[in-house]
Structures are given as structure tokens and as C-alpha cells.
Coordinates of C-alpha atoms in Angstrom, one line a residue:
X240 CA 29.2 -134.9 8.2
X241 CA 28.1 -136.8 11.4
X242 CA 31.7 -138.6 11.3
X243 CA 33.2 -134.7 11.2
X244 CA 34.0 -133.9 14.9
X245 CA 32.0 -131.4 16.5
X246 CA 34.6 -128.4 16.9
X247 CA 35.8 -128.8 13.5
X248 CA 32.2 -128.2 12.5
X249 CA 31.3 -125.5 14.9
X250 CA 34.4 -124.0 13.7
X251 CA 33.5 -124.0 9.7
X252 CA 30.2 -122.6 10.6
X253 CA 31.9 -120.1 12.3
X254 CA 34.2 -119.1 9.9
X255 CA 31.3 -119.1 7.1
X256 CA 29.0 -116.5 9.3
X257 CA 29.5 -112.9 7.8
X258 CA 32.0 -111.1 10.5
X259 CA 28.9 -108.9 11.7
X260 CA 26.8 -111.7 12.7
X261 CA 29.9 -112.4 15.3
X262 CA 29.8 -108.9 16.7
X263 CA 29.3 -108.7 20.5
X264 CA 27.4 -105.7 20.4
X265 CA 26.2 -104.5 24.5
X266 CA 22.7 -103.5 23.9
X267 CA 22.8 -102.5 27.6
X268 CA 25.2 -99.8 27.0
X269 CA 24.7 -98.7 23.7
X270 CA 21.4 -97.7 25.9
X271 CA 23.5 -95.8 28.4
X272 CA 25.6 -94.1 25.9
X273 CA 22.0 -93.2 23.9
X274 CA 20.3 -92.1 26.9
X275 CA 23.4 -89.9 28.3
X276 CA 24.3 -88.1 24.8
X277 CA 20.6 -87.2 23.4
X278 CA 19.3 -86.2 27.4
X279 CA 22.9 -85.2 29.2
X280 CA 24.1 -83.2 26.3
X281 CA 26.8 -81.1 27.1
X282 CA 28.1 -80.9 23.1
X283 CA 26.7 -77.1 22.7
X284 CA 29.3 -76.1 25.4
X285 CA 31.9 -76.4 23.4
X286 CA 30.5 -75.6 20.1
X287 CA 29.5 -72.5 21.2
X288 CA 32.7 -71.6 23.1
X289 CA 34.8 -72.4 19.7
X290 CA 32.3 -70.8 17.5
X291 CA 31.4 -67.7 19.3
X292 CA 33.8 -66.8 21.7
X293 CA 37.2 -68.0 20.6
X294 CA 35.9 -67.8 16.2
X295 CA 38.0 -68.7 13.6
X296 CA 40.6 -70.5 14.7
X297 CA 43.3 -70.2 11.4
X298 CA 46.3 -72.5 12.3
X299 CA 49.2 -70.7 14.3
X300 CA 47.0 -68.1 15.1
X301 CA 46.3 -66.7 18.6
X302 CA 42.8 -67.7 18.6
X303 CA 43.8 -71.0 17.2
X304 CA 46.7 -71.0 20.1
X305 CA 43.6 -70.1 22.6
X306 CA 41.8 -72.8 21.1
X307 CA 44.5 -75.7 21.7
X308 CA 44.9 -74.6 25.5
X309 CA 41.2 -74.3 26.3
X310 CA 40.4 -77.4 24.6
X311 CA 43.3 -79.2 26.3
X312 CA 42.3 -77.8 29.8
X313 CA 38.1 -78.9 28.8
X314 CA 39.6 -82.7 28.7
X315 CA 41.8 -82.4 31.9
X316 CA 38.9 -81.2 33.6
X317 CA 37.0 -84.1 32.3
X318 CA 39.1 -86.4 34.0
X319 CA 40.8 -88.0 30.7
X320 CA 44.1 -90.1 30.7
X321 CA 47.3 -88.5 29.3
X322 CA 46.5 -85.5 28.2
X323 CA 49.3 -83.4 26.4
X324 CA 50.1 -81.2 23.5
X325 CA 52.1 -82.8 20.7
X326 CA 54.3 -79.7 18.9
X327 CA 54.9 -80.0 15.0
X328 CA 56.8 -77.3 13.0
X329 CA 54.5 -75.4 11.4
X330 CA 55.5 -71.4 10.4
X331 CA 54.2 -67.8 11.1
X332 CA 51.1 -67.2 12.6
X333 CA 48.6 -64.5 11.3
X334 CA 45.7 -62.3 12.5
X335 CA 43.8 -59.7 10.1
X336 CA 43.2 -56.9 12.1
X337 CA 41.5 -54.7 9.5
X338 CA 40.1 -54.7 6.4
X339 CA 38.4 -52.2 4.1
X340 CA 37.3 -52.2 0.7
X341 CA 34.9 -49.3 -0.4
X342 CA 33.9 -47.8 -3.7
X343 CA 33.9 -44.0 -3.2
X344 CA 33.2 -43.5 -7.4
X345 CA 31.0 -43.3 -9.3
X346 CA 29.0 -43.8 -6.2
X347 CA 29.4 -44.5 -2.7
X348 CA 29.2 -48.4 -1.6
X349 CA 31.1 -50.9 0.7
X350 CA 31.9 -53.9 -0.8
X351 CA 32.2 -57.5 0.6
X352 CA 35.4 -59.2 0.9
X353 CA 38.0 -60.7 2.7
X354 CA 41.7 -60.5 3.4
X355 CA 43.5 -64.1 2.4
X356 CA 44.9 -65.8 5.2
X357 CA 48.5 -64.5 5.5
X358 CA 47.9 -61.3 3.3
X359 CA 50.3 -58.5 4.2
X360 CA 49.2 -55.4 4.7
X361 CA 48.7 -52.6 2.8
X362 CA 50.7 -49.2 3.2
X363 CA 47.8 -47.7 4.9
X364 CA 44.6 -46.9 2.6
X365 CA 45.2 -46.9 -1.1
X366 CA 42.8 -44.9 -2.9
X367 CA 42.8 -45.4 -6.6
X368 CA 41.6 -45.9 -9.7
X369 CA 41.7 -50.3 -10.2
X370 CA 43.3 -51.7 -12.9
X371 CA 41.4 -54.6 -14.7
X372 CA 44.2 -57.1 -16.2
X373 CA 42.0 -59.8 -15.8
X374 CA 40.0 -58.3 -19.2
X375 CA 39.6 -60.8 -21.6
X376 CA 38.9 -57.7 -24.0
X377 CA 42.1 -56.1 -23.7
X378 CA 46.2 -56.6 -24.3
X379 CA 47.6 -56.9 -21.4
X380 CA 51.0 -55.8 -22.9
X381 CA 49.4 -52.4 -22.6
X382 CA 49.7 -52.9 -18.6
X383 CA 53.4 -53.5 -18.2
X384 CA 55.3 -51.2 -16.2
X385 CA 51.9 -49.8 -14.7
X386 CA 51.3 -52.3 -11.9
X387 CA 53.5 -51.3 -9.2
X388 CA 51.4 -49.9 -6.7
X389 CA 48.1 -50.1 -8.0
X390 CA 44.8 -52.2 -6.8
X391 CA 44.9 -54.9 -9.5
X392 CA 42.0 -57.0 -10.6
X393 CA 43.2 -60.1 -11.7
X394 CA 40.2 -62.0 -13.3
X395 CA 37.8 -61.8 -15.5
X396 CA 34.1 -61.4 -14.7
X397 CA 32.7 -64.8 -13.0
X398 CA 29.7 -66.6 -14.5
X399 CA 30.4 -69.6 -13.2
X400 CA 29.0 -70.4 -9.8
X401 CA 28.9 -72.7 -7.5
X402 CA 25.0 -74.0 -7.2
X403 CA 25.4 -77.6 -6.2
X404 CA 26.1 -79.7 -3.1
X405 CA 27.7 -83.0 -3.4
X406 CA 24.8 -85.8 -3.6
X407 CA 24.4 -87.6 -0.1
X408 CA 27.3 -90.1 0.9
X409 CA 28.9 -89.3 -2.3
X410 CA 32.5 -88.6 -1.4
X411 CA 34.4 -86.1 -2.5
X412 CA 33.0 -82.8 -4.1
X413 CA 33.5 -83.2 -8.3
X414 CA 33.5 -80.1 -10.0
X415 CA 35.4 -79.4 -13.1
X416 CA 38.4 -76.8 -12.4
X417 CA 38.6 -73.4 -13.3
X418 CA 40.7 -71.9 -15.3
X419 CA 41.6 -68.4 -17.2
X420 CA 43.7 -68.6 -20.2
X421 CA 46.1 -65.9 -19.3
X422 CA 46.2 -67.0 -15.7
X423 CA 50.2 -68.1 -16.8
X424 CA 50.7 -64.5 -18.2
X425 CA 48.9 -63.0 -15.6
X426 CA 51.2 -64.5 -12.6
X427 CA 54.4 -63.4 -14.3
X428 CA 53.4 -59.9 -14.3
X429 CA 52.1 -59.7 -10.5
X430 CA 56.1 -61.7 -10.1
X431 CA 57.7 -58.8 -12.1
X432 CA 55.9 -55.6 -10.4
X433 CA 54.6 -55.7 -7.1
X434 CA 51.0 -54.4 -6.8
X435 CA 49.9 -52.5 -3.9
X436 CA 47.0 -55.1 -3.5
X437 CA 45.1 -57.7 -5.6
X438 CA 41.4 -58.2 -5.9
X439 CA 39.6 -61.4 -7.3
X440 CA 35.9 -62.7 -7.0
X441 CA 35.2 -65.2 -5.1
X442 CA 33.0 -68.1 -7.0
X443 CA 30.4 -68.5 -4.4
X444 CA 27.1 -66.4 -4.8
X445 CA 24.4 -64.4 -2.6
X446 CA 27.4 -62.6 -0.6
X447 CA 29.2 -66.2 0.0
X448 CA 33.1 -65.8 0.0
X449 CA 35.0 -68.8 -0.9
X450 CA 38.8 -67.5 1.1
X451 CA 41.3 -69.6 1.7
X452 CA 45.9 -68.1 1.4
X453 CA 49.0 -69.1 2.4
X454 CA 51.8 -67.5 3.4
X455 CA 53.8 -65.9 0.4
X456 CA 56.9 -64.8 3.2
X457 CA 59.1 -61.5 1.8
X458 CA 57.3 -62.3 -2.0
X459 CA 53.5 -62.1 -0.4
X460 CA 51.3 -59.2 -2.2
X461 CA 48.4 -58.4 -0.1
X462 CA 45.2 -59.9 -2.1
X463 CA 41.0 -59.6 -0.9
X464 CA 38.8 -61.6 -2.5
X465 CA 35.6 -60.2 -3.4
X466 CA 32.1 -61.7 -3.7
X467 CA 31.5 -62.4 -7.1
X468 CA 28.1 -59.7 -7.2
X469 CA 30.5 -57.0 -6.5
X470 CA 33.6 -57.8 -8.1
X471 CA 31.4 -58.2 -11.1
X472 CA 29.7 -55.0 -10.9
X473 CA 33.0 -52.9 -11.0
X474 CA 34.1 -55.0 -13.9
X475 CA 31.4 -54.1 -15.7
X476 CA 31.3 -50.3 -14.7
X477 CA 35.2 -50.2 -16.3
X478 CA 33.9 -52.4 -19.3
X479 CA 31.3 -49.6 -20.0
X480 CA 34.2 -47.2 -19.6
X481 CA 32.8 -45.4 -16.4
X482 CA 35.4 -44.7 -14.3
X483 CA 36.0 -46.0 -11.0
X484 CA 37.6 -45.0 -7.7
X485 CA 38.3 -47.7 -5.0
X486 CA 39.6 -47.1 -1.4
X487 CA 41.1 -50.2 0.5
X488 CA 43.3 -51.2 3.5
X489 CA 44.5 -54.1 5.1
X490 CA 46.4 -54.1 8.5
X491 CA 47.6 -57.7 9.1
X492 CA 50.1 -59.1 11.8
X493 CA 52.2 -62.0 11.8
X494 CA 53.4 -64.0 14.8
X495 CA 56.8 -66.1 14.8
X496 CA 57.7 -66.0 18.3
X497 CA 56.5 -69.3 18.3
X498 CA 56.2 -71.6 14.5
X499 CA 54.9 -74.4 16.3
X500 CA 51.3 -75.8 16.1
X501 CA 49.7 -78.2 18.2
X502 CA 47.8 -81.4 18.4
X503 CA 45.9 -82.3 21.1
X504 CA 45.9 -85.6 22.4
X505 CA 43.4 -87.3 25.6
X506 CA 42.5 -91.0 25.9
X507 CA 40.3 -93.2 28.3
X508 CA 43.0 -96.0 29.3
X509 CA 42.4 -99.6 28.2
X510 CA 42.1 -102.1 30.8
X511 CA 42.3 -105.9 29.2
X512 CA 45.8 -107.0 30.2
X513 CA 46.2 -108.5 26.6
X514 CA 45.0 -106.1 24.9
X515 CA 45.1 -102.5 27.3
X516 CA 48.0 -100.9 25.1
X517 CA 46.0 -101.4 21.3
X518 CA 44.3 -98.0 20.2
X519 CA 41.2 -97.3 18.7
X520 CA 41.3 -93.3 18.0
X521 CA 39.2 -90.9 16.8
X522 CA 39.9 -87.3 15.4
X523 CA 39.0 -84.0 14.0
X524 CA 40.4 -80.8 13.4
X525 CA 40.7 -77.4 15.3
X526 CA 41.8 -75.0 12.8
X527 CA 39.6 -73.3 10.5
X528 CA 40.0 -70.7 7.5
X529 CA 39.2 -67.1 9.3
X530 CA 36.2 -65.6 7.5
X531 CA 33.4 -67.1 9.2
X532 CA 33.4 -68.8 12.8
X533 CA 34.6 -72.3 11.7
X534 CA 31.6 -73.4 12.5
X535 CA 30.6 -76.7 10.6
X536 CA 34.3 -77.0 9.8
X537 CA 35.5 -78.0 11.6
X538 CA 33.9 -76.7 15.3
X539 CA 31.4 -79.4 14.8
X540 CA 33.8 -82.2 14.3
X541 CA 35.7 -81.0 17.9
X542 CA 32.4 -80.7 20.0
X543 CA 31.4 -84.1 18.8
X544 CA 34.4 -85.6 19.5
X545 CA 34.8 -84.1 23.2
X546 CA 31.3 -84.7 23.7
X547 CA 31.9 -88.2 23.1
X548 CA 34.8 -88.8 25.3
X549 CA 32.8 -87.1 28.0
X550 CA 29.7 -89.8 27.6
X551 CA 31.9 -92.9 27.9
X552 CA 33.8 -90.6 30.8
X553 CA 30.7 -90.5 32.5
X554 CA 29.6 -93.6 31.9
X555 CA 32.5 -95.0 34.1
X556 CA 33.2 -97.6 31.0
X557 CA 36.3 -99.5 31.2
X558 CA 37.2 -99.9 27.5
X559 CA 39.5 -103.8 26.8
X560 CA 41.7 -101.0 24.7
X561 CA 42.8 -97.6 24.5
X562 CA 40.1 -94.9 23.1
X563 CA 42.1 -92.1 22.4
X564 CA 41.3 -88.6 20.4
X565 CA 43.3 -86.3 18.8
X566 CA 42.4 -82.4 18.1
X567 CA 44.4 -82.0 15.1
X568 CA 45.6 -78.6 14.0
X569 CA 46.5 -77.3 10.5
X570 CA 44.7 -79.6 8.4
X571 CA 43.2 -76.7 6.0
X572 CA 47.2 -76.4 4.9
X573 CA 47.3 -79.9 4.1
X574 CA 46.6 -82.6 7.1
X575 CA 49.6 -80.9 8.5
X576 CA 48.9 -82.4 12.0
X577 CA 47.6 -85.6 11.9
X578 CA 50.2 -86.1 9.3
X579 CA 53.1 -84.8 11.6
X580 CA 51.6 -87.6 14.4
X581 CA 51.5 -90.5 12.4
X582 CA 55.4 -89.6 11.5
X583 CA 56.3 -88.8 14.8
X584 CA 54.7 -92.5 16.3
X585 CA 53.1 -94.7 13.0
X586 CA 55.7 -94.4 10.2
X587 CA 58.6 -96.4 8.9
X588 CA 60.4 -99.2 10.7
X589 CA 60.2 -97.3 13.8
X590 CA 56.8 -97.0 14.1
X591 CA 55.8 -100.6 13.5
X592 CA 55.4 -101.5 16.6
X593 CA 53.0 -99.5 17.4
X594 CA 50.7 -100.0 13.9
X595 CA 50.5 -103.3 15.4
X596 CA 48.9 -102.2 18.3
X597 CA 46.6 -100.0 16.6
X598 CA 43.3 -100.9 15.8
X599 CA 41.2 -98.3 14.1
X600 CA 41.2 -94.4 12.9
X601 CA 37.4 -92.7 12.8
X602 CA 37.3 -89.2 11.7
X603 CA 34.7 -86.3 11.6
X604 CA 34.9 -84.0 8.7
X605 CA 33.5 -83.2 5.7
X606 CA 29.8 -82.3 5.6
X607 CA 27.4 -81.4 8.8
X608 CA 26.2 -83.8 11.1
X609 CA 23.9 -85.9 11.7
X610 CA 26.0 -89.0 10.9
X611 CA 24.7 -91.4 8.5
X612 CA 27.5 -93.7 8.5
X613 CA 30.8 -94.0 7.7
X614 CA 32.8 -94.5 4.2
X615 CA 34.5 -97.7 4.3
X616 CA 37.2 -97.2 2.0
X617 CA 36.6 -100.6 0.1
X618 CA 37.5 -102.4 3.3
X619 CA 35.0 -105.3 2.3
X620 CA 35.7 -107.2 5.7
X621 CA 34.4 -103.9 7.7
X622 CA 31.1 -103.5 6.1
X623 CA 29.3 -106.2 8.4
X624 CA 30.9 -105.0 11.6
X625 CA 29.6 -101.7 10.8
X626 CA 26.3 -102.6 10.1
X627 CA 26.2 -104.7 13.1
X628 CA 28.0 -101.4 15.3
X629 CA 25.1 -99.3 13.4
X630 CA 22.1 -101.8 14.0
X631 CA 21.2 -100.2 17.6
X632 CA 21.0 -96.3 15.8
X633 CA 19.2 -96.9 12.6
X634 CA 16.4 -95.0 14.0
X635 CA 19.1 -92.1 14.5
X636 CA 19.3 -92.2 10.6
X637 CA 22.8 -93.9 10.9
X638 CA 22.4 -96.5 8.6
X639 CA 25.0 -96.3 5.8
X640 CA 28.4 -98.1 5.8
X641 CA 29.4 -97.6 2.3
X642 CA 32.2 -99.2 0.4
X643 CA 33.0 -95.9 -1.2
X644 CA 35.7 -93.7 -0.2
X645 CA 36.4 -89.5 0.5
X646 CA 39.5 -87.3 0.4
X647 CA 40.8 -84.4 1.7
X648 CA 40.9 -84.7 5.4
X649 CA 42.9 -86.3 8.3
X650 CA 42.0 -90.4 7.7
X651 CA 44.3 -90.4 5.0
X652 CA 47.3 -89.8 7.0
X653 CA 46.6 -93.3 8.8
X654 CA 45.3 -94.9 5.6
X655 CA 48.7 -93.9 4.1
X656 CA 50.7 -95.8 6.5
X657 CA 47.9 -99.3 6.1
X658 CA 45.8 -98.3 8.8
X659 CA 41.7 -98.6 9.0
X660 CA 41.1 -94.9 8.8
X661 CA 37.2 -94.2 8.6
X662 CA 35.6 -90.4 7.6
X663 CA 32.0 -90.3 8.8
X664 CA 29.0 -89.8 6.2
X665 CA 27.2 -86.5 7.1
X666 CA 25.0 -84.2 5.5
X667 CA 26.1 -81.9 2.6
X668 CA 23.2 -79.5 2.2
X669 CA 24.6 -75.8 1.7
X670 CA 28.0 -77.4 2.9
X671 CA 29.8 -76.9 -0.5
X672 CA 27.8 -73.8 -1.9
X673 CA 27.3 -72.1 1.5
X674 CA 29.6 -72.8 4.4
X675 CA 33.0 -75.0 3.4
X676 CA 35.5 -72.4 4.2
X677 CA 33.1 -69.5 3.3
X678 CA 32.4 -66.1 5.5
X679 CA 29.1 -68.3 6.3
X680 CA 30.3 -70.7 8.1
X681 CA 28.7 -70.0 11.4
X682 CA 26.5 -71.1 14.1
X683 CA 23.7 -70.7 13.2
X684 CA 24.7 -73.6 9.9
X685 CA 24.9 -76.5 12.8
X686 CA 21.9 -78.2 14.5
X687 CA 21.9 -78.7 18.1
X688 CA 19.9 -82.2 17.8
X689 CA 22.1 -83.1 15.1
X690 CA 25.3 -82.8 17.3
X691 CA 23.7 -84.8 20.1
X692 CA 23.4 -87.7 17.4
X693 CA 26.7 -87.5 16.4
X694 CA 28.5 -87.7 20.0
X695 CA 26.1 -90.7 20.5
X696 CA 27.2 -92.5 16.7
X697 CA 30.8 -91.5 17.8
X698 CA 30.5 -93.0 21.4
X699 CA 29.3 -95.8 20.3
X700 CA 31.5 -97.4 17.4
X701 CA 34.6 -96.1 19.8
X702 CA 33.1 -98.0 22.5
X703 CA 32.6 -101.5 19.8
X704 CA 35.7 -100.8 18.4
X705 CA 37.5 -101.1 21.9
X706 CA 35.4 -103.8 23.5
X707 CA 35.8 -106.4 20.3
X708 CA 37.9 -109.5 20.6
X709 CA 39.9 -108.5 17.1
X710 CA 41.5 -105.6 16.1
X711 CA 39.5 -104.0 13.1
X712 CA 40.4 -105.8 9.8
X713 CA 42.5 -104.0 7.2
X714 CA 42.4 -103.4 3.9
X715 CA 44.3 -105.7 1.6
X716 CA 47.3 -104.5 0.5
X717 CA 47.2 -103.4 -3.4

């Protein structure tokens, strides 16, 4: 060993130090960006503006269109580099502008539901007798020919409910699929004869409405689902051969003036003259399902995200690269946006110039903050630089950077094209049985002291992501 010359040895001990022992973290502004976000807080601004006066914000929607502008004009006024709208083909806009569903026999009650998203309307108020072809009891050979027209129940009473939250930094929400056998035989019929509307129960409980829809075009049927208490009830008054009278309208409008949607784009410009042009990004989504006020998804994710541009902002930090943030819309219809930007400037041959130059994809999602961590996605070589990243907040409660790996939101458009692409760990408590895409998903579901933790855990692994000699390691490829 003493024959070995120095740098060759300072180099193998170097190499054989796990990658978060050679993190640079600045204490000093990890401080700044602490003391800024938890006593400056400006992240209620915006969660309240999105929550309670724009609302739901359903893709393509004018409130979702009100949304994009006022969010875009929040980060011009904020002073942020290159701000701009990034158009994607998208499809008709939609706006429920009434909805009632009232059972005038045997007694007098309004009844809880919700229009799906896209639903036509009805041709003014129906009032009728329902028919139940979601009875498991009963042929339904004996309901051909008699659906045009009609208020159609299409299931059969739900007993299954859903009672659980995900366990903490669990991933992905597992629950075993429902299904009713005639579900095949049922769909043929609704194609064959053309109801005047279609009611099913929701599988949430206590007045929650699980609603999401899509747009059917000339073929859509307007459909309301109910909560499951009251759907069940009128199931059970027809089982028991009682008769029942219904009354219900839906006045919908659609908007195709204009079948774009929008991402919004903002950054803080890098400054290293090496390394300036490299990206490290962060994102959430704008658009929400339209029952509730799109509170913890995905208002929450935005506020943090803005609020966390506006702490470095403020901060006057010159990031060595690029921190940019994107806004993403239509995401409840499948990751539309963030997939239509990683196309547009990440994919194929075309874009490989500029995967080279990007470093790292964090997104806010799933679950309620406070944030915990972040899921890893196996990426073995991260798990040390996020501890390290995560050191100076443990007493935030951020101290998980697990291996494991979550679905169903805008990371996996980067992952998909062998990027880093990070969804944060949050808290699931009455997420899944309460508020994920649920009439209940409102304000009052979202704590203020948790959102000033999450702009400050957002702020801050931007902030290391940007300021670290390497870009962020990826996965190997499988």
C-alpha cells in the first residue's frame, strides 16, 4: 500500500464511499430555504385560489382553462424565467351546469350523486318509474325493447366498500377488481337501446362519491352515479316490490372551440457555464375530476410546487442548472400532458439530445402532504443521495427514500423514456376511502403546516439536485 501513489489511493477510497457520503449538501441554505418556507409561507395563496375560487378544474374545462392562465400569470409575476404555455391536442371540454336526482315516491327525498364527467344531458327532467337491470334476481331478457328512454339502474346492490387506505409508503393502492357477471350482457343492451339516463352506486360510503367519465362523443348516454346508501335503498324498495318514482335532469355543455389543453412551463435559469442548460424538473398536475374542489388532488401538488419556486425565487439562488416546473394538465385521462411533453422534447432520436441534458424528474401526487420521502424506483445508486438530500429535514418527518416504486401519475412519462423520475411519499389517511377523486375532496382535507413542509422538502432536493457536480444516476437499463 505505501508503494501505491497517493491519488490512486485517495481515488479508490473515493470511489468505495457510498455516493451520499460525497454529497455537497449547503447547510447554510437548506437553513434559508427552511426558515423562508415554514415562516414566509405564501403556499395557502394558491391553494385556496385553486380550491375555492377557481374549484374543480376537469381538463379542457373553463375553470381548468382559468386555472392554466392564472397559474401562468402567478409565475410571471414571480419573476420566473421562460414562462409559456405548451398546447397538446386534447378534445371537448365540459361543464355540468345542473344536476338533479330526487325520489318524489313512495316518499319525498333528494338523493346524492353526480353527473360523470362528459355526461350529456338529459331532455329536460325525466320523471319515471327506474328500471333495475342490474337485478341479479331477475332475466334480463324480460327488459329488451323497454330501455329506450327510461332511468336505468345498471348494478346490483353494493356490499362491497371501500374501508381501507393504502399502508404508509406503500405504493400503489391494491384492491381486488370488481366485477358483475352480466356486466358483458348488460353493456350490449345500453349499446342497442339508448336510455334516457343511467344510474349506478358509487363504492365509497358515508355520502363519498367515487366519479370519474369520459367523453362517449355522438354514442355518450347521460349516466349519475349515486352514493352507494341511496342507490341501495331504491334497490331494495323495488326488490320488495314497492314501487318507485324518480325525477332527474342533467344540463351539461361541451366546449370545442378550442380542443387544446395546456401545460405550464416556468424555470429559474441555470448559471454554471458547463453545466447551465442540464434540467432538474419538478411537476404536478392541474386538472382534477369535478365533484369536489380538487383539493388534495391535485391542488396540493400545484401550491407546493409554486410555493417552491417562489422560496428559491426569493432566495436570490443561482442554481449550476436549470430548475424548471411543469403544471401538467389532463393527467386524470391518462398522464395526457406530461406525456404529450416528453414526446414533443424527450422522445426518440430527436429528443436525445436533450435526455442527455436532463438530470432529474420529482413529482407530487398521490397521497396528502407532508412528504415523507420519495419512492426510488429501485434506482439503488439514488438511495444515499437522498438520504444525504433528506438528512437536514428528518425532523420535518422526511425521512424515507424507499427502493419501492408507485404508478399512476406523471413520473412515468419520464421513467418511460430512461429518465430518473421520482413521486414523493405522502400521507394516505382518508386519501383512497375519502377524497381520491371523490365529491370530498376539498379544503378543508389539506393541512396548512403540512403544505409549508412540502414546499420546503421540494425546495430543497431541487436546490441539491441542481447544485451537484453529477447529473442524478439512472436506473440500469433492464
Amino acid at each position: 500500500m505505501h508503494r501505491m501513489p497517493l491519488v490512486i489511493f485517495l481515488a479508490v477510497l473515493l470511489a468505495a464511499a457510498p455516493a451520499g457520503a460525497q454529497e455537497k449538501i449547503d447547510t447554510a441554505m437548506v437553513a434559508k430555504i427552511r426558515a423562508e418556507g415554514l415562516e414566509h409561507s405564501r403556499v395557502m395563496e394558491v391553494f385556496d385560489h385553486l380550491v375555492n375560487v377557481i374549484g374543480p378544474r376537469l381538463t379542457a374545462s373553463p375553470a381548468y382553462r382559468t386555472a392554466v392562465n392564472w397559474s401562468r400569470d402567478r409565475l410571471v409575476n414571480m419573476g420566473l424565467d421562460n414562462v409559456h404555455l405548451e398546447p397538446w391536442e386534447f378534445g371537448r371540454g365540459w361543464q355540468l351546469e345542473k344536476l338533479t336526482v330526487e325520489m318524489i315516491e313512495p316518499r319525498y327525498q333528494p338523493i346524492i350523486g353526480y353527473a360523470k364527467g362528459w355526461s350529456p344531458s338529459t331532455s329536460g327532467r325525466l320523471v319515471a318509474a327506474p328500471v333495475w337491470i342490474g337485478n341479479p334476481g331477475e332475466d334480463l331478457r324480460k327488459y329488451e325493447g323497454k330501455l329506450a328512454g327510461s332511468i336505468v339502474m345498471t348494478r346490483p346492490i353494493l356490499e362491497n366498500f371501500i374501508r381501507a387506505d393504502r399502508p404508509p409508503s406503500s405504493g400503489d393502492l391494491r384492491r381486488a377488481a370488481t366485477s358483475f357477471q352480466r356486466d358483458g350482457q348488460i353493456t350490449a343492451m345500453l349499446g342497442k337501446e339508448r336510455p334516457e339516463v343511467t344510474l349506478e352506486p358509487s363504492d365509497g360510503e358515508h355520502g363519498t362519491v367515487f366519479v370519474t367519465g369520459r367523453d362517449g362523443g355522438a354514442n355518450g348516454v347521460p349516466s349519475i352515479v349515486l352514493s352507494a346508501e341511496h342507490y341501495n335503498m331504491i334497490a331494495r324498495l323495488l326488490e320488495q316490490g314497492i314501487p318507485v318514482k324518480l325525477a332527474v335532469e342533467i344540463q351539461s355543455r361541451f366546449f370545442d372551440q378550442d380542443k387544446n389543453a395546456y401545460n405550464v412551463i416556468a424555470e429559474i435559469k441555470g448559471t454554471d457555464p458547463a453545466i447551465g442548460d442540464e434540467v432538474v424538473m419538478a411537476g404536478a398536475h392541474l386538472d382534477s375530476w369535478h365533484t369536489g374542489t380538487g383539493a388534495t388532488d391535485n391542488a396540493d401538488g400545484i401550491a407546493v410546487e409554486i410555493e417552491a419556486m417562489r422560496i428559491l425565487k426569493t432566495l436570490g439562488v443561482k442554481p449550476r442548472r436549470t430548475i424548471r416546473i411543469a403544471l401538467w394538465g389532463g393527467e386524470e385521462q391518462g398522464l395526457l400532458g406530461s406525456a404529450a411533453y416528453v414526446k414533443e422534447h424527450l422522445a426518440g432520436e430527436s429528443g436525445k439530445a436533450a435526455r442527455d441534458k436532463f438530470s432529474v424528474y420529482f413529482n407530487l401526487d398521490n397521497g396528502t402532504p407532508p412528504i415523507t420521502g420519495f419512492y426510488l424506483e429501485g434506482n439503488e445508486e439514488m438511495k444515499p443521495i437522498m438520504e444525504a438530500w433528506l438528512k437536514p429535514l428528518n425532523d420535518l418527518g422526511a425521512t424515507i427514500s424507499t427502493l419501492g416504486k408507485i404508478g399512476a401519475t406523471d413520473h412515468l412519462s419520464f421513467i418511460r423514456v430512461g429518465l430518473p423520475g421520482f413521486q414523493a411519499v405522502q400521507d394516505y389517511t382518508n386519501y383512497d376511502v375519502r377524497t381520491h377523486h371523490t365529491n370530498m375532496d376539498t379544503y378543508e382535507r389539506v393541512s396548512a403546516d403540512a403544505l409549508k413542509q412540502a414546499s420546503v422538502v421540494v425546495a430543497t432536493v431541487l436546490y441539491d439536485a441542481a447544485m451537484r457536480d453529477a447529473k442524478i444516476p439512472r436506473s440500469p437499463a433492464k
